[in-house]
Amino acid sequence: MDSNNLPVYPWQVKPWQLIQSMVTTDRLPHALLISGLKGMGLFEFASNFASSILCEQALESGEQCHRCSACNLIKAETHPDLLIVEPEEEGKAIKIDQIRKLVSFSQFQSHYSKRKVIIICPAEAMNTSSANSLLKTLEEPPGDTLIILVSQQPSMLPITVRSRCQKIKISATSTEVEEWLSDKVELEKIQTALASGCGPLFFDGKEELDQSIDRKSLLDDLELMSNKQKDPIDTAEQWSKKQPHETFFWLLNICQDMLKLSSIDNPNQAKLVNQDLCERLHQLAKQYETKGIFNIYDKLFEYHRLISTNTSVKTSTMFEDLTVEWVNLRRL
Ligand SMILES: [Zn+2]
């Protein structure tokens, strides 16, 4: 199989070949969990795979033919055997009613193709009752149904959901990131991309994400607050005006890096997401007990989960709780 002809990005070739081999050897499970960081093109991967399954004359590489009637229906977004479940409003939860529709969709015979395909994206947007109502279908899916869960935060999914899916992880090596971005963005951005551990699409503008969230300015704020040069309440107010998902995402990464640094003697040995900020993070970590950083990390994790699954939470209150705790936990 020539990897240049595949319908996927270079860093997706191996997982693509893996699932295609499951199809050809008839080992495709009923449920897949496709995960990876931001910028890896997870939804596109899932959607290409769905098209490949539904196409009547898919090529040897698995690519859809783009000519058959199934392909035309997919293009027109009217294929009766494809269901995409996503939050009705961006950043909000996937509601139980949507999962009920999914369950009844899975119970009907496929209309057109041999299989039906359901994509849930982002899967972590299911709230607890949505996830619970999906369980039975995940456990005993009607024979011809394939359920694909797409998630950038698979650890936020209940174990009961995760354990019922075959996991496909998508990541990019630093060479793949550099090669993809080299003729698209300036060098500094490539370095940020490499330091962040995120996928290349996060940085070439293909994924619509708020890039105004700057890791460095979040770290500035954390440093200033712990030196009592900035007020935690003011900081929380500023943070709550930004995109909460991205802010929580980077704060979690910063905290994770600090935890790594607090448990080793030589900071140069740590493998960090924010490698370029290593020295500053190391200095900051020294000002906190490891237990304190864990405390903040747990809160961040819980709040991130909450804003992803609950439509009515107030982010300003969460940020206030975090920044006040941040100041209080600093070693005297
Ligand atoms: Zn086709």
Coordinates of C-alpha atoms and ligand atoms in Angstrom, one line a residue:
M1 CA 0.0 0.0 0.0
D2 CA 1.6 3.3 -1.1
S3 CA 1.2 5.7 1.9
N4 CA 1.2 8.7 -0.4
N5 CA -2.2 7.7 -1.8
L6 CA -3.9 7.4 1.6
P7 CA -6.7 9.8 2.5
V8 CA -5.0 10.6 5.8
Y9 CA -2.3 12.9 7.1
P10 CA 1.3 11.4 7.2
W11 CA 1.2 10.9 11.0
Q12 CA -2.1 9.0 10.6
V13 CA -0.8 6.4 8.2
K14 CA 0.0 3.7 10.7
P15 CA -3.3 3.8 12.6
W16 CA -5.1 3.9 9.2
Q17 CA -3.3 0.8 8.0
L18 CA -4.1 -0.8 11.3
I19 CA -7.8 -0.3 11.1
Q20 CA -7.9 -1.2 7.4
S21 CA -6.2 -4.5 8.2
M22 CA -8.9 -5.1 10.8
V23 CA -11.5 -4.6 8.0
T24 CA -9.8 -6.9 5.5
T25 CA -9.3 -9.7 8.1
D26 CA -12.8 -9.2 9.4
R27 CA -11.6 -8.3 12.9
L28 CA -13.2 -4.9 13.1
P29 CA -14.7 -4.4 16.6
H30 CA -18.1 -2.8 17.2
A31 CA -16.6 0.2 19.0
L32 CA -13.5 2.2 18.4
L33 CA -12.0 5.0 20.6
I34 CA -9.9 7.3 18.5
S35 CA -7.8 9.6 20.7
G36 CA -4.9 12.0 20.5
L37 CA -4.0 15.6 21.4
K38 CA -5.4 18.7 19.7
G39 CA -4.3 19.2 16.1
M40 CA -4.0 15.6 15.2
G41 CA -7.1 15.7 12.9
L42 CA -9.0 13.1 14.9
F43 CA -12.4 13.9 13.5
E44 CA -11.1 13.8 9.9
F45 CA -9.6 10.5 10.5
A46 CA -12.8 9.1 11.9
S47 CA -14.9 10.6 9.1
N48 CA -12.5 9.2 6.4
F49 CA -12.8 5.8 8.0
A50 CA -16.6 6.0 8.1
S51 CA -16.6 6.9 4.4
S52 CA -14.3 4.1 3.6
I53 CA -16.7 1.6 5.4
L54 CA -19.8 3.0 3.7
C55 CA -18.3 3.4 0.1
E56 CA -19.4 0.6 -2.3
Q57 CA -16.2 0.5 -4.2
A58 CA -13.5 1.6 -1.8
L59 CA -9.9 1.4 -3.1
E60 CA -7.4 -1.1 -1.9
S61 CA -5.9 1.7 0.3
G62 CA -9.3 2.0 2.0
E63 CA -9.9 5.4 0.4
Q64 CA -13.5 6.0 -0.7
C65 CA -14.1 6.0 -4.5
H66 CA -15.8 9.5 -4.5
R67 CA -18.0 8.2 -7.3
C68 CA -20.5 5.7 -6.1
S69 CA -24.0 6.6 -4.8
A70 CA -22.9 6.1 -1.2
C71 CA -20.1 8.5 -1.6
N72 CA -22.5 11.1 -3.1
L73 CA -24.8 10.7 -0.2
I74 CA -21.9 11.2 2.2
K75 CA -20.8 14.3 0.4
A76 CA -24.4 15.7 0.6
E77 CA -24.5 14.8 4.3
T78 CA -27.6 12.7 3.7
H79 CA -26.3 9.1 4.0
P80 CA -29.0 7.3 6.0
D81 CA -26.5 4.9 7.6
L82 CA -24.1 7.6 9.0
L83 CA -24.9 9.4 12.2
I84 CA -22.7 12.1 13.6
V85 CA -23.4 13.0 17.2
E86 CA -21.9 16.2 18.4
P87 CA -22.9 18.9 20.9
E88 CA -25.7 21.1 19.6
E89 CA -23.7 24.1 20.6
E90 CA -20.0 24.3 20.5
G91 CA -18.4 23.6 23.8
K92 CA -21.6 22.3 25.4
A93 CA -22.5 18.8 26.4
I94 CA -23.9 15.9 24.3
K95 CA -27.4 15.5 25.8
I96 CA -29.1 12.3 26.8
D97 CA -31.8 12.9 24.1
Q98 CA -29.1 12.8 21.4
I99 CA -27.9 9.4 22.8
R100 CA -31.5 8.1 22.8
K101 CA -31.7 9.0 19.1
L102 CA -28.4 7.2 18.6
V103 CA -29.7 4.1 20.3
S104 CA -32.8 3.9 18.1
F105 CA -30.7 4.6 15.0
S106 CA -28.5 1.6 15.9
Q107 CA -31.6 -0.6 16.2
F108 CA -32.9 -0.1 12.7
Q109 CA -31.6 -2.2 9.8
S110 CA -29.1 -0.3 7.6
H111 CA -30.9 1.3 4.7
Y112 CA -28.2 1.4 2.1
S113 CA -24.8 0.0 3.1
K114 CA -23.8 -3.2 4.8
R115 CA -23.1 -1.3 7.9
K116 CA -24.2 1.7 9.9
V117 CA -21.6 4.0 11.3
I118 CA -22.0 6.4 14.3
I119 CA -19.3 9.0 15.2
I120 CA -19.5 10.7 18.6
C121 CA -17.2 13.7 18.8
P122 CA -16.0 14.9 21.2
A123 CA -16.9 11.8 23.2
E124 CA -15.9 13.4 26.5
A125 CA -18.7 16.0 25.9
M126 CA -21.2 13.3 26.9
N127 CA -22.5 14.0 30.4
T128 CA -22.9 11.2 33.0
S129 CA -26.4 10.3 32.0
S130 CA -25.5 10.4 28.3
A131 CA -22.6 8.1 28.8
N132 CA -24.7 5.7 31.0
S133 CA -27.4 5.5 28.4
L134 CA -24.8 4.6 25.7
L135 CA -23.4 1.7 27.7
K136 CA -25.8 -1.0 26.7
T137 CA -25.5 -0.2 23.0
L138 CA -21.7 -0.2 23.4
E139 CA -21.9 -3.6 25.1
E140 CA -24.2 -5.3 22.7
P141 CA -24.3 -3.2 19.5
P142 CA -26.6 -4.4 16.9
G143 CA -24.6 -6.5 14.5
D144 CA -24.0 -4.1 11.6
T145 CA -23.3 -1.0 13.7
L146 CA -19.8 0.5 14.2
I147 CA -19.5 3.2 16.9
I148 CA -16.5 5.5 16.7
L149 CA -15.8 7.7 19.7
V150 CA -13.4 10.5 19.1
S151 CA -11.7 12.2 22.1
Q152 CA -8.8 14.5 22.9
Q153 CA -9.4 13.8 26.6
P154 CA -10.1 10.0 26.8
S155 CA -9.2 10.0 30.5
M156 CA -12.3 12.1 31.0
L157 CA -14.5 9.2 29.7
P158 CA -16.0 6.8 32.3
I159 CA -13.9 3.6 32.5
T160 CA -17.1 1.6 31.7
V161 CA -17.2 3.4 28.3
R162 CA -13.4 3.2 27.6
S163 CA -13.2 -0.5 28.4
R164 CA -15.8 -1.4 25.8
C165 CA -13.9 0.2 22.9
Q166 CA -10.8 -0.8 21.0
K167 CA -8.3 2.1 21.4
I168 CA -6.6 3.7 18.4
K169 CA -4.2 6.4 19.5
I170 CA -3.0 9.0 17.0
S171 CA 0.2 11.0 17.6
A172 CA 2.9 12.7 15.5
T173 CA 6.6 12.5 15.9
S174 CA 8.6 15.7 16.0
T175 CA 9.9 15.0 12.5
E176 CA 6.4 14.7 11.2
V177 CA 5.4 17.9 12.9
E178 CA 8.4 19.8 11.5
E179 CA 7.9 18.4 8.0
W180 CA 4.2 19.3 8.0
L181 CA 4.7 22.8 9.2
S182 CA 8.1 23.7 7.6
D183 CA 6.6 25.4 4.5
K184 CA 3.5 26.7 6.3
V185 CA 4.5 28.7 9.3
E186 CA 7.4 30.6 10.7
L187 CA 10.2 28.8 12.6
E188 CA 9.1 30.1 16.0
K189 CA 5.7 28.6 15.7
I190 CA 7.2 25.3 14.8
Q191 CA 9.2 25.4 18.0
T192 CA 6.1 26.2 20.0
A193 CA 4.3 23.3 18.2
L194 CA 7.1 20.9 19.1
A195 CA 7.2 22.2 22.7
S196 CA 3.5 21.9 23.2
G197 CA 3.2 18.3 22.1
C198 CA 0.1 19.1 20.1
G199 CA -0.6 18.0 16.6
P200 CA 0.6 20.1 13.6
L201 CA -3.0 21.1 12.5
F202 CA -3.3 23.1 15.7
F203 CA -0.7 25.5 14.3
D204 CA -1.4 25.8 10.6
G205 CA -4.9 27.2 11.2
K206 CA -6.8 24.1 9.9
E207 CA -8.4 23.4 13.2
E208 CA -10.5 26.2 14.5
L209 CA -9.1 26.7 17.9
D210 CA -8.5 29.8 19.9
Q211 CA -4.8 30.4 19.5
S212 CA -4.9 33.6 21.5
I213 CA -4.4 31.6 24.7
D214 CA -0.7 32.0 25.2
R215 CA 1.1 29.5 27.5
K216 CA 3.7 32.1 28.3
S217 CA 1.2 34.6 29.5
L218 CA -0.5 32.0 31.7
L219 CA 2.9 31.2 33.2
D220 CA 3.6 34.9 33.7
D221 CA 0.3 35.2 35.7
L222 CA 1.2 32.1 37.8
E223 CA 4.6 33.5 38.6
L224 CA 3.4 37.0 39.4
M225 CA 0.6 35.7 41.6
S226 CA 3.0 33.5 43.6
N227 CA 5.3 36.5 44.1
K228 CA 2.3 38.5 45.3
Q229 CA 2.7 40.9 42.4
K230 CA -0.7 40.1 40.9
D231 CA -4.1 39.8 42.5
P232 CA -5.7 36.3 42.2
I233 CA -9.2 37.7 41.8
D234 CA -8.2 40.1 39.0
T235 CA -6.3 37.3 37.3
A236 CA -9.3 34.9 37.5
E237 CA -11.5 37.7 36.0
Q238 CA -9.0 38.0 33.1
W239 CA -8.9 34.3 32.5
S240 CA -12.6 34.0 32.5
K241 CA -12.8 36.2 29.4
K242 CA -10.7 33.7 27.5
Q243 CA -11.8 30.4 25.9
P244 CA -12.1 28.2 29.0
H245 CA -11.3 24.9 27.3
E246 CA -8.0 26.1 26.0
T247 CA -7.1 27.9 29.2
F248 CA -7.8 24.8 31.3
F249 CA -5.9 22.7 28.7
W250 CA -2.7 24.8 29.0
L251 CA -3.0 25.1 32.8
L252 CA -3.2 21.4 33.1
N253 CA -0.1 21.0 30.9
I254 CA 1.8 23.5 33.0
C255 CA 0.8 21.8 36.2
Q256 CA 1.7 18.4 34.8
D257 CA 5.2 19.7 33.8
M258 CA 5.6 21.1 37.3
L259 CA 4.8 17.8 38.8
K260 CA 7.4 16.1 36.7
L261 CA 10.0 18.7 37.7
S262 CA 9.2 18.4 41.4
S263 CA 10.0 14.7 41.4
I264 CA 13.5 14.8 39.8
D265 CA 16.8 16.4 40.7
N266 CA 18.0 17.3 37.3
P267 CA 15.4 19.4 35.4
N268 CA 17.1 18.6 32.1
Q269 CA 16.1 15.0 32.4
A270 CA 12.4 15.8 32.5
K271 CA 10.3 15.3 29.3
L272 CA 8.0 18.2 29.4
V273 CA 5.2 19.4 27.2
N274 CA 6.5 22.9 27.6
Q275 CA 10.1 22.0 27.2
D276 CA 11.0 25.6 26.1
L277 CA 9.8 26.9 29.5
C278 CA 11.6 24.3 31.5
E279 CA 13.8 26.7 33.6
R280 CA 10.9 28.9 34.6
L281 CA 8.7 26.0 35.4
H282 CA 11.5 24.5 37.5
Q283 CA 11.9 27.7 39.5
L284 CA 8.1 27.9 40.0
A285 CA 7.8 24.2 41.1
K286 CA 10.4 24.8 43.8
Q287 CA 8.0 27.3 45.4
Y288 CA 5.4 24.6 46.0
E289 CA 5.1 21.3 47.9
T290 CA 4.5 18.4 45.5
K291 CA 1.2 17.8 47.4
G292 CA 0.2 21.4 46.7
I293 CA 0.7 21.0 43.0
F294 CA -1.3 17.8 43.0
N295 CA -4.1 19.6 44.7
I296 CA -4.2 22.3 42.0
Y297 CA -3.9 19.6 39.3
D298 CA -6.9 17.7 40.7
K299 CA -9.0 20.8 40.8
L300 CA -8.0 21.7 37.2
F301 CA -8.8 18.2 36.0
E302 CA -12.2 18.2 37.7
Y303 CA -13.1 21.7 36.4
H304 CA -12.0 20.8 32.9
R305 CA -14.3 17.8 33.1
L306 CA -17.1 19.9 34.4
I307 CA -17.0 22.6 31.7
S308 CA -16.8 19.9 29.1
T309 CA -19.9 18.1 30.3
N310 CA -22.0 20.7 32.0
T311 CA -23.7 23.5 30.3
S312 CA -24.5 25.8 33.2
V313 CA -21.2 26.0 35.2
K314 CA -19.7 29.4 35.8
T315 CA -16.0 29.5 34.8
S316 CA -15.2 32.7 36.7
T317 CA -15.9 31.0 40.1
M318 CA -13.7 28.1 39.1
F319 CA -10.8 30.3 38.1
E320 CA -11.2 32.3 41.3
D321 CA -11.0 29.1 43.4
L322 CA -7.9 28.1 41.5
T323 CA -6.0 31.3 41.7
V324 CA -6.8 31.9 45.4
E325 CA -5.6 28.3 46.1
W326 CA -2.5 28.9 44.0
V327 CA -1.5 31.9 46.2
N328 CA -2.4 30.1 49.4
L329 CA -0.5 26.9 48.7
R330 CA 2.8 28.7 48.0
R331 CA 5.5 27.7 50.5
L332 CA 6.1 30.5 53.0
Ligands
ZN1 ZN -17.7 5.3 -3.1

